[in-house]
Amino acid sequence: LARLLESDDRGNMLLEDGRHSHYTKRHSLLLSVLVCLKHTFESSCGRDLAGLIPSCGSMIFPMLSDDNVSGAAVETIKAMLKVDSDALWRGLHKLSGRSFPRNPLRVVPPCSTEFLSPSGSKLGFDKDVCMTTKQNAERLLDFLDTLPEQHL
């Protein structure tokens, strides 16, 4: 998954075969990985893999803004939340811009400030991408509210 998310000027060499466009194949592979993860966490071994949810979930968060794979990303995160509803809770709150319940700290949505490049220059952000991410994170938080209380 991490290798598929990498990009550089030449593109990802794993995806270049001359028959498909780089982005079409990337999306196809990302969808396959997301479906595989979803089925894995829905299977009987999902509870045994609960320790992977924080790292897998944080790698999936950027895909919430990609129109080609955001639906599969949402469904995969839902499967993870059914196993461990707390593992991604804080990250989803930050992405959605919602404040934390009964918490006096102000939460700033991730798209409310400009990002800095590695060289320190300011980069803008795409408001449409930020809104898609925020809306998908809010959908996941609403889903989280429907889950039954989990036993520790």
PDB file of C-alpha atoms in Angstrom:
ATOM      1  CA  LEU A   1       0.000   0.000   0.000  1.00  0.00           C
ATOM      2  CA  ALA A   2       2.776   2.420   0.889  1.00  0.00           C
ATOM      3  CA  ARG A   3       4.567   1.694  -2.390  1.00  0.00           C
ATOM      4  CA  LEU A   4       1.383   2.397  -4.374  1.00  0.00           C
ATOM      5  CA  LEU A   5       1.015   5.758  -2.657  1.00  0.00           C
ATOM      6  CA  GLU A   6       4.537   6.841  -3.595  1.00  0.00           C
ATOM      7  CA  SER A   7       4.982   9.042  -6.604  1.00  0.00           C
ATOM      8  CA  ASP A   8       7.808  10.848  -8.296  1.00  0.00           C
ATOM      9  CA  ASP A   9       8.521  12.445 -11.669  1.00  0.00           C
ATOM     10  CA  ARG A  10       8.849   9.063 -13.382  1.00  0.00           C
ATOM     11  CA  GLY A  11       5.799   7.575 -11.691  1.00  0.00           C
ATOM     12  CA  ASN A  12       5.738   4.323  -9.818  1.00  0.00           C
ATOM     13  CA  MET A  13       7.650   1.661 -11.722  1.00  0.00           C
ATOM     14  CA  LEU A  14       5.371  -1.047 -10.332  1.00  0.00           C
ATOM     15  CA  LEU A  15       2.543   0.403 -12.367  1.00  0.00           C
ATOM     16  CA  GLU A  16       4.185   1.069 -15.720  1.00  0.00           C
ATOM     17  CA  ASP A  17       3.438  -1.627 -18.292  1.00  0.00           C
ATOM     18  CA  GLY A  18       2.529   0.416 -21.376  1.00  0.00           C
ATOM     19  CA  ARG A  19      -1.011  -1.011 -21.643  1.00  0.00           C
ATOM     20  CA  HIS A  20      -2.817   1.115 -19.075  1.00  0.00           C
ATOM     21  CA  SER A  21      -2.452   4.699 -18.027  1.00  0.00           C
ATOM     22  CA  HIS A  22      -0.455   5.192 -14.873  1.00  0.00           C
ATOM     23  CA  TYR A  23      -3.387   6.596 -12.881  1.00  0.00           C
ATOM     24  CA  THR A  24      -5.940   4.043 -14.082  1.00  0.00           C
ATOM     25  CA  LYS A  25      -3.742   1.171 -13.030  1.00  0.00           C
ATOM     26  CA  ARG A  26      -2.839   2.859  -9.745  1.00  0.00           C
ATOM     27  CA  HIS A  27      -6.519   3.273  -8.889  1.00  0.00           C
ATOM     28  CA  SER A  28      -7.245  -0.307  -9.887  1.00  0.00           C
ATOM     29  CA  LEU A  29      -4.465  -1.592  -7.629  1.00  0.00           C
ATOM     30  CA  LEU A  30      -5.477   0.679  -4.758  1.00  0.00           C
ATOM     31  CA  LEU A  31      -9.067  -0.560  -5.046  1.00  0.00           C
ATOM     32  CA  SER A  32      -7.840  -4.158  -4.946  1.00  0.00           C
ATOM     33  CA  VAL A  33      -5.747  -3.474  -1.837  1.00  0.00           C
ATOM     34  CA  LEU A  34      -8.620  -1.671  -0.117  1.00  0.00           C
ATOM     35  CA  VAL A  35     -11.090  -4.481  -0.878  1.00  0.00           C
ATOM     36  CA  CYS A  36      -8.568  -7.027   0.400  1.00  0.00           C
ATOM     37  CA  LEU A  37      -8.071  -5.070   3.641  1.00  0.00           C
ATOM     38  CA  LYS A  38     -11.829  -4.679   4.069  1.00  0.00           C
ATOM     39  CA  HIS A  39     -12.439  -8.408   3.702  1.00  0.00           C
ATOM     40  CA  THR A  40      -9.515  -9.192   5.996  1.00  0.00           C
ATOM     41  CA  PHE A  41     -10.880  -7.032   8.811  1.00  0.00           C
ATOM     42  CA  GLU A  42     -14.398  -8.407   8.268  1.00  0.00           C
ATOM     43  CA  SER A  43     -13.140 -12.001   8.451  1.00  0.00           C
ATOM     44  CA  SER A  44     -12.608 -14.090  11.563  1.00  0.00           C
ATOM     45  CA  CYS A  45      -8.964 -12.960  11.792  1.00  0.00           C
ATOM     46  CA  GLY A  46      -9.938  -9.270  11.926  1.00  0.00           C
ATOM     47  CA  ARG A  47      -9.768  -9.118  15.728  1.00  0.00           C
ATOM     48  CA  ASP A  48      -6.292 -10.650  15.684  1.00  0.00           C
ATOM     49  CA  LEU A  49      -5.124  -7.837  13.374  1.00  0.00           C
ATOM     50  CA  ALA A  50      -6.568  -5.024  15.493  1.00  0.00           C
ATOM     51  CA  GLY A  51      -3.059  -3.779  16.274  1.00  0.00           C
ATOM     52  CA  LEU A  52      -2.609  -2.884  12.600  1.00  0.00           C
ATOM     53  CA  ILE A  53      -5.652  -0.626  12.443  1.00  0.00           C
ATOM     54  CA  PRO A  54      -3.919   2.622  13.537  1.00  0.00           C
ATOM     55  CA  SER A  55      -1.160   2.327  10.931  1.00  0.00           C
ATOM     56  CA  CYS A  56      -3.370   0.964   8.114  1.00  0.00           C
ATOM     57  CA  GLY A  57      -6.063   3.514   8.835  1.00  0.00           C
ATOM     58  CA  SER A  58      -3.654   6.440   8.794  1.00  0.00           C
ATOM     59  CA  MET A  59      -2.345   5.244   5.418  1.00  0.00           C
ATOM     60  CA  ILE A  60      -5.911   5.115   4.093  1.00  0.00           C
ATOM     61  CA  PHE A  61      -6.905   8.600   5.345  1.00  0.00           C
ATOM     62  CA  PRO A  62      -5.359  10.430   2.330  1.00  0.00           C
ATOM     63  CA  MET A  63      -7.477   8.281   0.009  1.00  0.00           C
ATOM     64  CA  LEU A  64     -10.661   9.785   1.474  1.00  0.00           C
ATOM     65  CA  SER A  65     -10.084  12.749  -0.844  1.00  0.00           C
ATOM     66  CA  ASP A  66      -9.590  10.723  -4.051  1.00  0.00           C
ATOM     67  CA  ASP A  67     -12.882  10.442  -5.942  1.00  0.00           C
ATOM     68  CA  ASN A  68     -11.722   7.219  -7.622  1.00  0.00           C
ATOM     69  CA  VAL A  69     -11.078   5.270  -4.422  1.00  0.00           C
ATOM     70  CA  SER A  70     -12.790   7.223  -1.618  1.00  0.00           C
ATOM     71  CA  GLY A  71     -15.820   4.915  -1.555  1.00  0.00           C
ATOM     72  CA  ALA A  72     -13.648   1.846  -1.058  1.00  0.00           C
ATOM     73  CA  ALA A  73     -11.555   3.740   1.505  1.00  0.00           C
ATOM     74  CA  VAL A  74     -14.683   4.613   3.500  1.00  0.00           C
ATOM     75  CA  GLU A  75     -15.894   0.994   3.428  1.00  0.00           C
ATOM     76  CA  THR A  76     -12.469  -0.301   4.494  1.00  0.00           C
ATOM     77  CA  ILE A  77     -12.298   2.125   7.404  1.00  0.00           C
ATOM     78  CA  LYS A  78     -15.833   1.089   8.422  1.00  0.00           C
ATOM     79  CA  ALA A  79     -14.656  -2.535   8.582  1.00  0.00           C
ATOM     80  CA  MET A  80     -11.728  -1.434  10.764  1.00  0.00           C
ATOM     81  CA  LEU A  81     -14.012   0.601  13.031  1.00  0.00           C
ATOM     82  CA  LYS A  82     -16.199  -2.462  13.594  1.00  0.00           C
ATOM     83  CA  VAL A  83     -13.119  -4.233  14.999  1.00  0.00           C
ATOM     84  CA  ASP A  84     -11.753  -1.300  17.027  1.00  0.00           C
ATOM     85  CA  SER A  85     -13.880   1.827  17.154  1.00  0.00           C
ATOM     86  CA  ASP A  86     -11.305   3.814  19.129  1.00  0.00           C
ATOM     87  CA  ALA A  87      -8.216   3.309  16.968  1.00  0.00           C
ATOM     88  CA  LEU A  88      -9.126   5.906  14.323  1.00  0.00           C
ATOM     89  CA  TRP A  89     -11.473   8.102  16.327  1.00  0.00           C
ATOM     90  CA  ARG A  90      -9.054  10.987  16.956  1.00  0.00           C
ATOM     91  CA  GLY A  91      -7.804  11.068  13.360  1.00  0.00           C
ATOM     92  CA  LEU A  92     -11.347  11.137  11.996  1.00  0.00           C
ATOM     93  CA  HIS A  93     -12.245  14.005  14.317  1.00  0.00           C
ATOM     94  CA  LYS A  94      -9.255  15.984  13.110  1.00  0.00           C
ATOM     95  CA  LEU A  95     -10.064  15.322   9.450  1.00  0.00           C
ATOM     96  CA  SER A  96     -13.733  16.225   9.864  1.00  0.00           C
ATOM     97  CA  GLY A  97     -13.000  19.433  11.739  1.00  0.00           C
ATOM     98  CA  ARG A  98     -15.382  18.452  14.531  1.00  0.00           C
ATOM     99  CA  SER A  99     -14.349  19.382  18.012  1.00  0.00           C
ATOM    100  CA  PHE A 100     -13.704  16.636  20.504  1.00  0.00           C
ATOM    101  CA  PRO A 101     -16.605  16.055  22.885  1.00  0.00           C
ATOM    102  CA  ARG A 102     -16.112  17.688  26.298  1.00  0.00           C
ATOM    103  CA  ASN A 103     -12.662  18.861  25.352  1.00  0.00           C
ATOM    104  CA  PRO A 104     -11.729  22.520  25.797  1.00  0.00           C
ATOM    105  CA  LEU A 105      -9.040  22.417  23.122  1.00  0.00           C
ATOM    106  CA  ARG A 106      -9.935  23.980  19.789  1.00  0.00           C
ATOM    107  CA  VAL A 107      -9.501  21.587  16.858  1.00  0.00           C
ATOM    108  CA  VAL A 108      -8.417  23.191  13.609  1.00  0.00           C
ATOM    109  CA  PRO A 109      -9.428  21.337  10.414  1.00  0.00           C
ATOM    110  CA  PRO A 110      -6.383  20.116   8.463  1.00  0.00           C
ATOM    111  CA  CYS A 111      -7.226  22.302   5.468  1.00  0.00           C
ATOM    112  CA  SER A 112      -7.603  25.581   7.339  1.00  0.00           C
ATOM    113  CA  THR A 113      -3.955  26.551   7.066  1.00  0.00           C
ATOM    114  CA  GLU A 114      -1.416  26.588   4.300  1.00  0.00           C
ATOM    115  CA  PHE A 115       1.012  23.731   4.091  1.00  0.00           C
ATOM    116  CA  LEU A 116       4.768  24.218   3.941  1.00  0.00           C
ATOM    117  CA  SER A 117       6.972  22.493   1.422  1.00  0.00           C
ATOM    118  CA  PRO A 118      10.182  20.776   2.590  1.00  0.00           C
ATOM    119  CA  SER A 119      12.084  23.912   1.537  1.00  0.00           C
ATOM    120  CA  GLY A 120       9.853  26.045   3.768  1.00  0.00           C
ATOM    121  CA  SER A 121       7.891  27.844   1.043  1.00  0.00           C
ATOM    122  CA  LYS A 122       4.125  28.043   1.445  1.00  0.00           C
ATOM    123  CA  LEU A 123       1.951  25.781  -0.636  1.00  0.00           C
ATOM    124  CA  GLY A 124      -1.742  26.339  -1.188  1.00  0.00           C
ATOM    125  CA  PHE A 125      -4.358  23.654  -0.811  1.00  0.00           C
ATOM    126  CA  ASP A 126      -7.251  22.474  -2.926  1.00  0.00           C
ATOM    127  CA  LYS A 127     -10.476  23.344  -1.102  1.00  0.00           C
ATOM    128  CA  ASP A 128     -12.453  20.712  -3.056  1.00  0.00           C
ATOM    129  CA  VAL A 129     -10.078  17.978  -1.893  1.00  0.00           C
ATOM    130  CA  CYS A 130     -10.327  19.234   1.673  1.00  0.00           C
ATOM    131  CA  MET A 131     -14.126  19.273   1.539  1.00  0.00           C
ATOM    132  CA  THR A 132     -14.230  15.719   0.181  1.00  0.00           C
ATOM    133  CA  THR A 133     -11.926  14.553   2.980  1.00  0.00           C
ATOM    134  CA  LYS A 134     -13.981  16.394   5.585  1.00  0.00           C
ATOM    135  CA  GLN A 135     -17.280  14.994   4.289  1.00  0.00           C
ATOM    136  CA  ASN A 136     -15.953  11.423   4.200  1.00  0.00           C
ATOM    137  CA  ALA A 137     -14.518  11.774   7.719  1.00  0.00           C
ATOM    138  CA  GLU A 138     -17.889  13.086   8.944  1.00  0.00           C
ATOM    139  CA  ARG A 139     -19.654  10.105   7.321  1.00  0.00           C
ATOM    140  CA  LEU A 140     -17.300   7.757   9.154  1.00  0.00           C
ATOM    141  CA  LEU A 141     -17.869   9.511  12.481  1.00  0.00           C
ATOM    142  CA  ASP A 142     -21.632   9.239  11.961  1.00  0.00           C
ATOM    143  CA  PHE A 143     -21.141   5.521  11.244  1.00  0.00           C
ATOM    144  CA  LEU A 144     -19.054   5.221  14.421  1.00  0.00           C
ATOM    145  CA  ASP A 145     -21.964   6.608  16.427  1.00  0.00           C
ATOM    146  CA  THR A 146     -24.179   3.759  15.173  1.00  0.00           C
ATOM    147  CA  LEU A 147     -21.813   0.994  16.323  1.00  0.00           C
ATOM    148  CA  PRO A 148     -22.727  -0.854  19.513  1.00  0.00           C
ATOM    149  CA  GLU A 149     -20.550  -0.444  22.587  1.00  0.00           C
ATOM    150  CA  GLN A 150     -17.543  -2.759  22.330  1.00  0.00           C
ATOM    151  CA  HIS A 151     -16.287  -4.948  25.158  1.00  0.00           C
ATOM    152  CA  LEU A 152     -12.688  -4.485  26.198  1.00  0.00           C
TER     153      LEU A 152
END
